[in-house]
GROMACS .gro file of C-alpha atoms in nm:
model
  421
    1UNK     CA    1  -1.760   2.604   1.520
    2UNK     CA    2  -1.536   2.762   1.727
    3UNK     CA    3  -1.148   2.663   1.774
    4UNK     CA    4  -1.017   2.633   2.124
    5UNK     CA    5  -0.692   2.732   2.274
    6UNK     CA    6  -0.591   2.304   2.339
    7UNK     CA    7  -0.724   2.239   1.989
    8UNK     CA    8  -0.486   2.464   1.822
    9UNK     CA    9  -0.226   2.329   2.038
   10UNK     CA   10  -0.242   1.976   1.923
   11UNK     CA   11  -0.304   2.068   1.607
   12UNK     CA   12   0.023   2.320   1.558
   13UNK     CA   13   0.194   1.966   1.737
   14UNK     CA   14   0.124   1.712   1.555
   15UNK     CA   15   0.183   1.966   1.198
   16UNK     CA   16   0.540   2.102   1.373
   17UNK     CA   17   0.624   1.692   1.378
   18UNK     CA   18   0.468   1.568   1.048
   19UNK     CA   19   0.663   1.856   0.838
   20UNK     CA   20   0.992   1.688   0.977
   21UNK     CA   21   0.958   1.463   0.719
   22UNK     CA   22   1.136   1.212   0.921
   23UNK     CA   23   0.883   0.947   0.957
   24UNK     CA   24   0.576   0.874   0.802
   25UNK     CA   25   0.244   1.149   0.897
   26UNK     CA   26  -0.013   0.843   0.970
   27UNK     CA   27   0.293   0.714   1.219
   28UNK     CA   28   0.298   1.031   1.362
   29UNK     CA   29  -0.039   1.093   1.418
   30UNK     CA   30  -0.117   0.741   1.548
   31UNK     CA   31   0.178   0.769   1.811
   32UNK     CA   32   0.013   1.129   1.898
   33UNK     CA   33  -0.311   1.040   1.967
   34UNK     CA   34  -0.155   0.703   2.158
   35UNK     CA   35   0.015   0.970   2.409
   36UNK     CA   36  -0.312   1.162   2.409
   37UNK     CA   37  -0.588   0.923   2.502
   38UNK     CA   38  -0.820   1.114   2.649
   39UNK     CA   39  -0.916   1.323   2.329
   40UNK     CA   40  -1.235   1.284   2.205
   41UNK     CA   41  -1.340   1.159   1.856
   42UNK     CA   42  -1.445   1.499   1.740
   43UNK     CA   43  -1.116   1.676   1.817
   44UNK     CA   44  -0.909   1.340   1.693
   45UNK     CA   45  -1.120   1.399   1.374
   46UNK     CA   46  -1.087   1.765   1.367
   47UNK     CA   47  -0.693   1.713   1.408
   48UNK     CA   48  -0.634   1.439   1.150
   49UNK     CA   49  -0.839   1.599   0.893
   50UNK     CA   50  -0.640   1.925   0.940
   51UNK     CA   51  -0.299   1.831   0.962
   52UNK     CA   52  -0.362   1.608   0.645
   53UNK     CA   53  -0.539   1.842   0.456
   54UNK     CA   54  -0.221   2.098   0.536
   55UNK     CA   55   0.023   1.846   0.437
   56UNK     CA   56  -0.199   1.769   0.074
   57UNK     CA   57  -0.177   2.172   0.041
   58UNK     CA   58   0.163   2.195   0.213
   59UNK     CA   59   0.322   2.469  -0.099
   60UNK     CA   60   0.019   2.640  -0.175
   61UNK     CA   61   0.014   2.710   0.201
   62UNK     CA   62   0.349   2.779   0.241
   63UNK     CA   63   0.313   3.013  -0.103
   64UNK     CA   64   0.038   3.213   0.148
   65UNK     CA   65   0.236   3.259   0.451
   66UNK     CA   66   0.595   3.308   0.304
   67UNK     CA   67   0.824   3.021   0.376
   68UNK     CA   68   1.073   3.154   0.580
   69UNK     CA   69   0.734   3.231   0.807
   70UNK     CA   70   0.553   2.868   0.793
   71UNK     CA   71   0.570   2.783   1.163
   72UNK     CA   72   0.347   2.516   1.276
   73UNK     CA   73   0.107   2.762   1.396
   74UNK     CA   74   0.048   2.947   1.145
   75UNK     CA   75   0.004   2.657   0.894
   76UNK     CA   76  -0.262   2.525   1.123
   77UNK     CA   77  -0.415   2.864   1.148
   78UNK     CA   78  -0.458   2.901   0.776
   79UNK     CA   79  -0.550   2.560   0.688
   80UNK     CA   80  -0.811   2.619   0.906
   81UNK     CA   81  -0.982   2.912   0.770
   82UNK     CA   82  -0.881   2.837   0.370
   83UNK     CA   83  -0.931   2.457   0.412
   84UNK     CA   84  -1.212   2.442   0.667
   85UNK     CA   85  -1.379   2.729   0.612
   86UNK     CA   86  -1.348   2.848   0.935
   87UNK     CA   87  -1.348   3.265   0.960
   88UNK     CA   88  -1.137   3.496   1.165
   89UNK     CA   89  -1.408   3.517   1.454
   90UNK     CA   90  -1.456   3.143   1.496
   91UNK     CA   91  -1.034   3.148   1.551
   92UNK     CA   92  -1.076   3.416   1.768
   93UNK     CA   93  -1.077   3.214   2.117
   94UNK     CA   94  -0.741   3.079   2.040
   95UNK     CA   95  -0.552   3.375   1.861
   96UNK     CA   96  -0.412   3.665   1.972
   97UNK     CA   97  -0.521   4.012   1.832
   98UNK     CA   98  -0.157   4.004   1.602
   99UNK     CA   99  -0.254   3.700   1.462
  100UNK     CA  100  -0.604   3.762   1.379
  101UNK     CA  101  -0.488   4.112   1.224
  102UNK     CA  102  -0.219   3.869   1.015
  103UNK     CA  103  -0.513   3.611   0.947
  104UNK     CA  104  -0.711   3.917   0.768
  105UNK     CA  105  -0.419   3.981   0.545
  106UNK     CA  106  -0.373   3.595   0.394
  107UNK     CA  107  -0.731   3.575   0.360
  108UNK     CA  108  -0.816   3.774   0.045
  109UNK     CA  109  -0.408   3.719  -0.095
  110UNK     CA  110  -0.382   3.576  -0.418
  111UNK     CA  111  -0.166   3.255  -0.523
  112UNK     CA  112   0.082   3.315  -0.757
  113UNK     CA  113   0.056   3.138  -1.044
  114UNK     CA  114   0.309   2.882  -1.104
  115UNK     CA  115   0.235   2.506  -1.210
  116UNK     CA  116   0.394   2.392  -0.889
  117UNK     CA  117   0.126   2.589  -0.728
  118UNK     CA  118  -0.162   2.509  -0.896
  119UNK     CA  119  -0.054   2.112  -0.934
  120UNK     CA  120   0.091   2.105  -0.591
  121UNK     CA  121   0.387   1.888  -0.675
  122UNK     CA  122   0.758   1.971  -0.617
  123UNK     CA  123   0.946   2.136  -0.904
  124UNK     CA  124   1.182   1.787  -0.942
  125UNK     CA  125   0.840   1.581  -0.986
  126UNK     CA  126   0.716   1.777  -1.241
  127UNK     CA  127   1.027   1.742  -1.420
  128UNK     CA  128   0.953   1.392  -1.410
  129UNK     CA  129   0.623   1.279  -1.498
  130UNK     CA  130   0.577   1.168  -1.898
  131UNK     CA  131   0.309   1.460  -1.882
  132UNK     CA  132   0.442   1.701  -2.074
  133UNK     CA  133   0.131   1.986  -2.137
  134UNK     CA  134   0.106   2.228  -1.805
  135UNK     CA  135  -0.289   2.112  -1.802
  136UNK     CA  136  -0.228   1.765  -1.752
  137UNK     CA  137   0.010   1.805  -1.459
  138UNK     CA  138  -0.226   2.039  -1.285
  139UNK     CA  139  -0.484   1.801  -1.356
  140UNK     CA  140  -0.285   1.506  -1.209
  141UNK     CA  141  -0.237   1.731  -0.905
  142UNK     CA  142  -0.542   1.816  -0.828
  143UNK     CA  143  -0.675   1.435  -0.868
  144UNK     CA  144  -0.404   1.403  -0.620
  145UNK     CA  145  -0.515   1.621  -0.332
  146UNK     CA  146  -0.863   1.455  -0.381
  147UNK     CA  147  -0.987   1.240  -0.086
  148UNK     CA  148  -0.967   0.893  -0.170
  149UNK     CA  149  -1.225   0.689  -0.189
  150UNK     CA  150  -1.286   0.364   0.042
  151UNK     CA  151  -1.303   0.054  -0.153
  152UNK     CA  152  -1.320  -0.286  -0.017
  153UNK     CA  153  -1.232  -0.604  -0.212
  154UNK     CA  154  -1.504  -0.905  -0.165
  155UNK     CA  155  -1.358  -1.261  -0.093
  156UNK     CA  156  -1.515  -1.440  -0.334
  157UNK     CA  157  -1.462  -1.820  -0.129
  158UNK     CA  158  -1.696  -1.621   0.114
  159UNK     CA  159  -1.924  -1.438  -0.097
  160UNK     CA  160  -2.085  -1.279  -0.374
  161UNK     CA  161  -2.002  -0.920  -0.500
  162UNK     CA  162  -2.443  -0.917  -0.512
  163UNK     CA  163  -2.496  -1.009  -0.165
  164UNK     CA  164  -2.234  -0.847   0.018
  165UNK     CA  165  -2.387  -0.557  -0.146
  166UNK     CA  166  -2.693  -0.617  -0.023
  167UNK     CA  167  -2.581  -0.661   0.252
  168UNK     CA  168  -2.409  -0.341   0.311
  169UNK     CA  169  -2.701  -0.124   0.188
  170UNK     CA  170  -2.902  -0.299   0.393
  171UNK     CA  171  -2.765  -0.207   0.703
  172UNK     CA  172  -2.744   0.206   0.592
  173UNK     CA  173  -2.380   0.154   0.415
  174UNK     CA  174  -2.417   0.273   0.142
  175UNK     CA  175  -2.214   0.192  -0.150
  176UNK     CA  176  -2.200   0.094  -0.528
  177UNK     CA  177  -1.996  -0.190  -0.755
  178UNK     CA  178  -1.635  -0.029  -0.832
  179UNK     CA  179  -1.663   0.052  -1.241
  180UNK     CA  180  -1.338  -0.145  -1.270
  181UNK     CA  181  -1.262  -0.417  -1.075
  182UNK     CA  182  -1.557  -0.708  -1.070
  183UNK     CA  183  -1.525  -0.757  -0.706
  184UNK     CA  184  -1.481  -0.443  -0.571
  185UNK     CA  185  -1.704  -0.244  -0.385
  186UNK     CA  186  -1.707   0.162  -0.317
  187UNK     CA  187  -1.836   0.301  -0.001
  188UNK     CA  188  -2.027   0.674  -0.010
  189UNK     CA  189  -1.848   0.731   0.333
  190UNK     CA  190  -1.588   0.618   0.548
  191UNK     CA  191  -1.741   0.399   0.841
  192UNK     CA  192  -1.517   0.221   1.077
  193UNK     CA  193  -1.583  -0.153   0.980
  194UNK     CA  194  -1.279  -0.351   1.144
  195UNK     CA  195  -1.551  -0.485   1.407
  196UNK     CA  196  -1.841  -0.540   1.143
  197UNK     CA  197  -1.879  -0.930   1.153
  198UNK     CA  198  -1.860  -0.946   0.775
  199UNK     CA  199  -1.541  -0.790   0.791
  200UNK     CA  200  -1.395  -1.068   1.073
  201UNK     CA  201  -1.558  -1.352   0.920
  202UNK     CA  202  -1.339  -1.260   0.605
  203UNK     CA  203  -1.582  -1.194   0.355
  204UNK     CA  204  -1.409  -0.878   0.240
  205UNK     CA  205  -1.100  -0.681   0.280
  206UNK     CA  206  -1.019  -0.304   0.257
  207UNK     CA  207  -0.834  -0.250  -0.086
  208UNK     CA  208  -0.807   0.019  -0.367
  209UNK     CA  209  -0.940  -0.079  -0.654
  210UNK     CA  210  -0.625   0.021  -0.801
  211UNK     CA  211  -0.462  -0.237  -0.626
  212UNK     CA  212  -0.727  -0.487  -0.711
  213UNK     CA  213  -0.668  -0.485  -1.065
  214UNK     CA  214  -0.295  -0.555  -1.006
  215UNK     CA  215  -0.360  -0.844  -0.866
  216UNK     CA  216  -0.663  -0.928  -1.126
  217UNK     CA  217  -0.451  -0.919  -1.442
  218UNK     CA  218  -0.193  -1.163  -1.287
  219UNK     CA  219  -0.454  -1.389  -1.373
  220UNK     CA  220  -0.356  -1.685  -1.082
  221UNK     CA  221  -0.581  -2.026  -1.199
  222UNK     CA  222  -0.644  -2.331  -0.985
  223UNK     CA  223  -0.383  -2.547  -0.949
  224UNK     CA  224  -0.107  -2.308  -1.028
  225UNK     CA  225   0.205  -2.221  -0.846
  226UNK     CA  226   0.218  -1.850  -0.791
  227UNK     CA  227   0.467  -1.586  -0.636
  228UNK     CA  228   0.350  -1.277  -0.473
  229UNK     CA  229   0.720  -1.155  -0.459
  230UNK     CA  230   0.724  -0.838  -0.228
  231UNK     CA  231   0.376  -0.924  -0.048
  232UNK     CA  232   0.439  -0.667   0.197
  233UNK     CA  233   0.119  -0.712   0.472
  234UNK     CA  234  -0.094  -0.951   0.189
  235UNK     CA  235  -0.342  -0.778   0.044
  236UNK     CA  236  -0.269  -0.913  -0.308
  237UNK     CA  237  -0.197  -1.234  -0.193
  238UNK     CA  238  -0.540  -1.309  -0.074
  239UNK     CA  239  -0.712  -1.177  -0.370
  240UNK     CA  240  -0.435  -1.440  -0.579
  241UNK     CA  241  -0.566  -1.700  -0.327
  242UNK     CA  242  -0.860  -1.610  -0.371
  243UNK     CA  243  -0.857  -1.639  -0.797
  244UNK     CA  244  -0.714  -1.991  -0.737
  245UNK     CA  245  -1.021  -2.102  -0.535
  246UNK     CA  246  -0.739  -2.212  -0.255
  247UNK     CA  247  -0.591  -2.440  -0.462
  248UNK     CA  248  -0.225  -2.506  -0.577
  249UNK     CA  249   0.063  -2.330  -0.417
  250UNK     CA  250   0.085  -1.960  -0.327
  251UNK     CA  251   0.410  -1.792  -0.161
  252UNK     CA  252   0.384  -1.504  -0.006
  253UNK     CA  253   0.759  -1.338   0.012
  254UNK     CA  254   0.886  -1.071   0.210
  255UNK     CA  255   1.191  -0.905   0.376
  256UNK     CA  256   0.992  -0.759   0.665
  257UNK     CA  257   0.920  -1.007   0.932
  258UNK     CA  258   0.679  -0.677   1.073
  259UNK     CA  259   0.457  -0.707   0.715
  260UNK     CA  260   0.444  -1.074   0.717
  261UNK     CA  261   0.325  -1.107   1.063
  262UNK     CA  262   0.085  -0.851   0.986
  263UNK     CA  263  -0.078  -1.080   0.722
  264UNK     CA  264  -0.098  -1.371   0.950
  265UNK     CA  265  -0.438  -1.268   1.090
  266UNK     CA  266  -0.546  -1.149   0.718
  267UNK     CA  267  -0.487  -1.486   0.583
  268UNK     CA  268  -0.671  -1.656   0.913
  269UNK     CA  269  -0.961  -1.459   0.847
  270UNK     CA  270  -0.978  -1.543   0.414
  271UNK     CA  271  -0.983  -1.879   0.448
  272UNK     CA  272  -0.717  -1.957   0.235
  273UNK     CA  273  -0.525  -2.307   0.250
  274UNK     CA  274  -0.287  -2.271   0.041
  275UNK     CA  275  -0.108  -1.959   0.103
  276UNK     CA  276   0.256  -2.006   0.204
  277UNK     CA  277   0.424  -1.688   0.379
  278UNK     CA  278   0.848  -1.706   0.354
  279UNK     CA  279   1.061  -1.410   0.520
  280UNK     CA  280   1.327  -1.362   0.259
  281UNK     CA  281   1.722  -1.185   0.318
  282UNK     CA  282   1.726  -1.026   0.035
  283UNK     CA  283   1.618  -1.105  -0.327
  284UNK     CA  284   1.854  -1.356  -0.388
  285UNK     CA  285   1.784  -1.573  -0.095
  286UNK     CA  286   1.816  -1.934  -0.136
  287UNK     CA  287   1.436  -1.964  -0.102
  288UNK     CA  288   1.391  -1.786  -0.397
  289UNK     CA  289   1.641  -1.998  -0.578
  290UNK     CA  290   1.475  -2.342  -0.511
  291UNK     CA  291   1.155  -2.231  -0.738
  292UNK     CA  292   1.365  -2.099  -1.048
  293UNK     CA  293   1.168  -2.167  -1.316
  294UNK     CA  294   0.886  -2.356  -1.146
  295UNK     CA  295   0.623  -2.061  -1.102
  296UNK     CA  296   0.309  -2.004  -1.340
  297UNK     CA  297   0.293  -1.623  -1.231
  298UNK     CA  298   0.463  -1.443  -1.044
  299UNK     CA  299   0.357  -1.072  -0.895
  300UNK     CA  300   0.671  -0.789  -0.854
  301UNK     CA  301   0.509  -0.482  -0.649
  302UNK     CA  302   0.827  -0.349  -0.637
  303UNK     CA  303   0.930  -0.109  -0.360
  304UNK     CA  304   0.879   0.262  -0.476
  305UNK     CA  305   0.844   0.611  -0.437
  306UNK     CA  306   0.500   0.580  -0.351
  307UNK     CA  307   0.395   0.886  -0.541
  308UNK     CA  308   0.047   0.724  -0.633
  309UNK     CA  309  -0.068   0.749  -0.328
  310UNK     CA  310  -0.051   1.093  -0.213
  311UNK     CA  311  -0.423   1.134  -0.170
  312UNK     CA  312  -0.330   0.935   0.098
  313UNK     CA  313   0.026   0.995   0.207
  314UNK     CA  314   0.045   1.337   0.123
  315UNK     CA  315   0.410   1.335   0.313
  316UNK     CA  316   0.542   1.142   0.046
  317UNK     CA  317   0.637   1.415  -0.258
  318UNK     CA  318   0.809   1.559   0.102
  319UNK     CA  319   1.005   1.226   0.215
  320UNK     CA  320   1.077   1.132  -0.166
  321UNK     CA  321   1.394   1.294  -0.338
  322UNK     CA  322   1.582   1.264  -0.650
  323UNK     CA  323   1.816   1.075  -0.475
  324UNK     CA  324   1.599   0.860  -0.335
  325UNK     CA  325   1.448   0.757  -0.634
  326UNK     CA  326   1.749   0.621  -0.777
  327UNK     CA  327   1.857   0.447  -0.545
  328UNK     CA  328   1.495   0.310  -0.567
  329UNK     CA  329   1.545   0.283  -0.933
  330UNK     CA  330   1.862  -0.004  -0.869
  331UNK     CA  331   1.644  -0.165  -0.643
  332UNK     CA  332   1.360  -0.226  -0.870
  333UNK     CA  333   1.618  -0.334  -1.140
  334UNK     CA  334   1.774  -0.560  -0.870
  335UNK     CA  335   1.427  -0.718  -0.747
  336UNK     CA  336   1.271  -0.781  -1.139
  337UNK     CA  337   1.552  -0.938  -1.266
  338UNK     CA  338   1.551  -1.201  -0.954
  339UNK     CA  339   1.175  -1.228  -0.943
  340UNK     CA  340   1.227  -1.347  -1.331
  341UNK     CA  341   1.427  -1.618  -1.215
  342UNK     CA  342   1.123  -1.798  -1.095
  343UNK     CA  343   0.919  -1.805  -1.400
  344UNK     CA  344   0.853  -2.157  -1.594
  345UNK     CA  345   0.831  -2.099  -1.987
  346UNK     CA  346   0.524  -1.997  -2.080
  347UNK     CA  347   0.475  -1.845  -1.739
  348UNK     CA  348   0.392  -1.466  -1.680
  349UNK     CA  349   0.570  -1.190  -1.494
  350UNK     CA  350   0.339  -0.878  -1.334
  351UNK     CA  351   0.632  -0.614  -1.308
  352UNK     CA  352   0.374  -0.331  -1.049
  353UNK     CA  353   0.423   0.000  -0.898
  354UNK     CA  354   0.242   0.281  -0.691
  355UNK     CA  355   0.418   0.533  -0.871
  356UNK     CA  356   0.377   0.768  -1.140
  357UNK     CA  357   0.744   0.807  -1.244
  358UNK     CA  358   0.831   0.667  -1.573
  359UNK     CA  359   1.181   0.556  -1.428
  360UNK     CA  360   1.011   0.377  -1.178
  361UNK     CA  361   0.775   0.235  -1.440
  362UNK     CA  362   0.870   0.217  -1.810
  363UNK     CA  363   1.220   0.266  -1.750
  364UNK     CA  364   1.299  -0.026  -1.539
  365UNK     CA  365   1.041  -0.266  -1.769
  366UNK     CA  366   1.225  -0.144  -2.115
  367UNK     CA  367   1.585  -0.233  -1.933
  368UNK     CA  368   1.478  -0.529  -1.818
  369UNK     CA  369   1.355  -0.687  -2.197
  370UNK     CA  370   1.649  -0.570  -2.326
  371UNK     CA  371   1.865  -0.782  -2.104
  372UNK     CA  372   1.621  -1.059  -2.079
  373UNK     CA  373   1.562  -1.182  -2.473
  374UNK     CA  374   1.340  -1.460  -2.325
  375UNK     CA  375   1.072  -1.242  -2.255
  376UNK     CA  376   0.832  -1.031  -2.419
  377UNK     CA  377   0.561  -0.754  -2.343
  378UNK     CA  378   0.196  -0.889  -2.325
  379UNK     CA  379  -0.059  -0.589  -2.436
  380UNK     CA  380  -0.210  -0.481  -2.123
  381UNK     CA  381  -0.564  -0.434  -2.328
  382UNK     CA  382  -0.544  -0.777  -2.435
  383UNK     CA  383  -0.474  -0.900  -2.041
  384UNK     CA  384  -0.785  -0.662  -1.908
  385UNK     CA  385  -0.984  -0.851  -2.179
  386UNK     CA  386  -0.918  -1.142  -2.049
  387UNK     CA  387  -1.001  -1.050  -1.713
  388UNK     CA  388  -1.321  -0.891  -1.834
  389UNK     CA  389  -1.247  -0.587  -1.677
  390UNK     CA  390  -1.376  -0.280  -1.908
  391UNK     CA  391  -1.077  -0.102  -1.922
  392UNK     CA  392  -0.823   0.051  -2.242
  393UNK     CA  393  -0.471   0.149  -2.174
  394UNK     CA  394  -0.255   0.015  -2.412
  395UNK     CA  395   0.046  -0.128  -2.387
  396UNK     CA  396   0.064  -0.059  -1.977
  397UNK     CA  397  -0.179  -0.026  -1.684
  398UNK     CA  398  -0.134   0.370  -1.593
  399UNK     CA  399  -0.403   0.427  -1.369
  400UNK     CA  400  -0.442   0.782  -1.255
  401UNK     CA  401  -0.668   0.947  -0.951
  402UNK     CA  402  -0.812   1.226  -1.198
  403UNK     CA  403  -0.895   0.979  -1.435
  404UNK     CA  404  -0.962   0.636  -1.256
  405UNK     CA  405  -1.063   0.758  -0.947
  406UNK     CA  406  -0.785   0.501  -0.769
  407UNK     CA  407  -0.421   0.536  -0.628
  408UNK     CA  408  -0.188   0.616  -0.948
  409UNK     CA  409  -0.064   0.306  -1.069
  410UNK     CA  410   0.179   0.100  -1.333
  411UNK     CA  411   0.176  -0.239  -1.381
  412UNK     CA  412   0.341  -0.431  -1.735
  413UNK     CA  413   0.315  -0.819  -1.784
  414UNK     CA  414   0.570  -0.991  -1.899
  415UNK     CA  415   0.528  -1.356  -2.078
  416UNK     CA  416   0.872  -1.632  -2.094
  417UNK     CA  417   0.891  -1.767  -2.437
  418UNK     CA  418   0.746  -2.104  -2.395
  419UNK     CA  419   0.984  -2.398  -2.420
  420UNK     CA  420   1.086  -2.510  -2.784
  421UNK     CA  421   0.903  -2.837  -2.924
   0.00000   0.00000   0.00000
């Protein structure tokens, strides 16, 4: 394969405006290739897979060059040969004699060894995670840089887990049951099935399995009257609707009109009756006050860092800060505490996150019983039992890419004291 002179262009582009940091890479990349219609699939693939695989590799490539040299070029040019294995003749079309000279030199250097290196994670991240042994951070990190699997959630109104299958396999997609979630699915490959029919007849939905089992152990029944509190574009919501066979009452709240109109067609396409989308001000809307203490369940997937899901959004240990965590930190706080609001007695609270920060995660749970005496910590072993999924973790759901092959992510549930007889 050899790399052409417009190849390298786009690609030293689109890498020069996703290490900006400024918006997120998938946004940048899907404006990119808007302006450039004309390229073909092969170069849009060769482009996308590039610039993210620099970005998942972004200090171990900088560590190569020097970063006071990382120019957009350059980072493109190395990811290229280190990442996809191109050598210094197949860049030769689109190089100039200096750089393939300079490409010679960074192929046989040596990473130094630092954990930020190995684990590629920011020194402040480290710092961090509850992981305190070297070998478990570089293990995280390297689950991290992983490609993710595709996983895709079956809508049980429509269909069996068994015949979708089928199904699937059938037709040359191959995949297998998720070892996790009981109606999830996991693709070998990564075919483009928005037009497949099953997909717009509604009998299944893309998903991490991760994600999944968030929605799993808030255990939604028939007949219940469950909150999906930040429901962002819906993808817990349906599998909620989905649990309650369509029955009861299910709100779907949001501050984003954008995310919420985004789930319209999703919910269109599930089935689902009883689904009830509400665009919220802010946490303490008046919305939210007319169901205090009326809700069976209610879901928090609180905003966060996001640092779960850097096999996808490897931008994000770039866009996240200190800083910004913090002020992520009062948020969550903020958002919990209202969300609790809603609960009946007896009811259940799923307090979620795609993080891996314990001050996203433990932090803001162990605050939050201490100011709220009414509740208590259900043992997240004893709420996977109950959902039959085969899964230990203690107190917590910490699910980790190295180890669970999904997204990292936290969830605790919370029960109200049931009312006194």
């Amino acid at each position: 394969m050899h790399i052409s002179h417009s190849q390298l262009k786009h690609l030293e582009t689109v890498i020069g405006q996703m290490t900006r940091f400024d918006r997120p890479a998938d946004a940048v990349l899907s404006a990119y290739f808007r302006e450039h219609n004309k390229l073909g699939s092969a170069d849009r693939h060769l482009i996308a897979e590039t610039a993210f695989g620099a970005l998942r590799r972004l200090i171990q490539l900088r560590a190569l060059i020097a970063p006071e040299k990382a120019t957009p070029r350059r980072l493109a040019l190395v990811a290229l040969m280190k990442f996809n294995k191109l050598n210094v003749k197949e860049l030769s079309e689109a190089t100039s004699a200096g750089e393939r000279e300079w490409l010679g030199t960074v192929k046989g250097k040596a990473l130094e060894d630092s954990l930020e290196i190995r684990a590629e994670l920011p020194q402040w991240v480290i710092e961090r995670l509850d992981e305190q042994e070297p070998a478990a951070v570089e293990a995280l990190g390297q689950g991290l840089m992983a490609m993710a699997p595709l996983d895709l959630r079956v809508n049980t109104l429509k269909m069996k887990r068994e015949e979708l299958l089928d199904r699937l396999n059938a037709e040359g997609i191959h995949c297998e049951a998720t070892p996790y979630s009981p109606i999830g699915i996991r693709l070998k490959d990564k075919p483009a099935l928005s037009k497949h029919e099953l997909f717009k007849s509604g009998a299944f939905e893309v998903q991490d399995e991760g994600s999944q089992l968030l929605g799993l152990i808030t255990g939604a029944r028939r007949g219940e009257m469950v909150v999906d509190f930040c429901a962002g574009a819906g993808g817990k919501t349906l599998l909620l609707g989905a649990q309650m066979s369509s029955s009861g009452r299910l709100y779907a709240f949001d501050v984003s009109e954008k995310r919420l109109a985004n789930f319209k067609p999703r919910q269109a396409r599930s089935g689902l009756s009883n689904v009830h989308p509400q665009l919220l001000a802010h946490e303490n809307d008046a919305k939210v006050k007319r169901l205090a203490g009326k809700a069976d369940r209610v879901l928090v997937d609180a905003p966060c860092s996001g640092l779960g899901t850097l096999r996808r959004n490897p931008d994000l240990k770039f866009r996240q800060s200190p800083d910004s965590v913090a002020e992520l930190n009062a948020k969550q706080a903020s958002i919990l505490a209202s969300a609790s609001r809603l609960v009946k007695e007896g009811g259940r609270l799923v307090y979620a996150t795609c993080s891996l920060l314990p001050q996203e995660n433990q932090a803001i749970v162990e605050a939050f019983l201490a100011e709220h005496a009414d509740f208590s910590l259900v043992k997240m072993d004893d709420v996977l039992a109950e959902q039959k999924i085969p899964l230990q973790c203690g107190d917590y759901l910490e699910l980790k890419p190295h180890l669970h092959n999904t997204d990292g992510f936290f969830a605790a549930v919370l029960q109200r004291a049931p009312a006194q007889a």
